Amino acid sequence: MAFELPPLPYAYDALEPTISKETMTFHHDKHHAAYTNKLNEGVAADPKLEGKTIEEILGMISSLPPLVRNNGGGFWNHDFFWKIMGPEGTTQPSGKLAEAIDAYGGLDKLKEDFNTKGAGQFGSGWAWVIADQSGALKVVSTPNQDNPLMDDAKDKGAPILGNDVWEHAYYLTYMNDRPGYLKAWWNVVNWDAAGKLYDAAVA
Ligand SMILES: [Fe+2]
């Protein structure tokens, strides 16, 4: 069965003013749709991928062609990205995730390290907060549409937060100011969603 473009879990303008309606519309309807369609082309061309979940595909990505890597990553990453964002100012870190952030060194340090990784990722890619087996948080970045679920990722772990630092994610509003986008992006983090991902990762 083909993968389907998941709908945005909120309105296109729900993340304004941090992320504009125009950016969200292009990002979801054009970019995420294109990754989905091309992933399906790659899956259709390879009988051994039939019936596999996207997580299973990412877990064997080192043996698969660039078409599946780039678009399978793009498909999963954007679905994740929409889910860990939400309207500004509605949530804050709580529960076990808040404790893990304290253990990391605090929210300000987490944000600073994440923003540094995102700004320093040459070309296109993603910044991530991942949880390791012990529940410790780590801040990492990946190139292109790679992610920490890929079998050959340098830093593997359960993604808790991720920010898209491809120009298509911010250019219409922030132009070339990637650091400005990274700083503002924290306004629209859905900490409840991130907390649930953390709870599942350490369960
Ligand atoms: Fe993107």
mmCIF file of N, CA and C and ligand atoms in Angstrom, residues 27 78 126 164 168, ligand 1:
data_model
loop_
_atom_site.group_PDB
_atom_site.id
_atom_site.type_symbol
_atom_site.label_atom_id
_atom_site.label_comp_id
_atom_site.label_asym_id
_atom_site.label_seq_id
_atom_site.Cartn_x
_atom_site.Cartn_y
_atom_site.Cartn_z
ATOM 1 N N HIS A 27 5.254 24.227 2.254
ATOM 2 C CA HIS A 27 6.056 23.189 2.896
ATOM 3 C C HIS A 27 5.294 21.864 2.938
ATOM 4 N N HIS A 78 9.041 15.155 7.988
ATOM 5 C CA HIS A 78 8.013 16.203 7.965
ATOM 6 C C HIS A 78 6.781 15.805 8.756
ATOM 7 N N TRP A 126 18.755 18.855 9.316
ATOM 8 C CA TRP A 126 17.879 18.935 10.486
ATOM 9 C C TRP A 126 18.690 18.996 11.769
ATOM 10 N N ASP A 164 13.593 21.637 10.948
ATOM 11 C CA ASP A 164 13.966 21.603 9.542
ATOM 12 C C ASP A 164 14.776 22.868 9.231
ATOM 13 N N HIS A 168 13.719 26.005 2.480
ATOM 14 C CA HIS A 168 12.269 26.049 2.206
ATOM 15 C C HIS A 168 11.455 26.177 3.496
HETATM 16 FE FE FE B 1 11.163 20.671 4.861
#
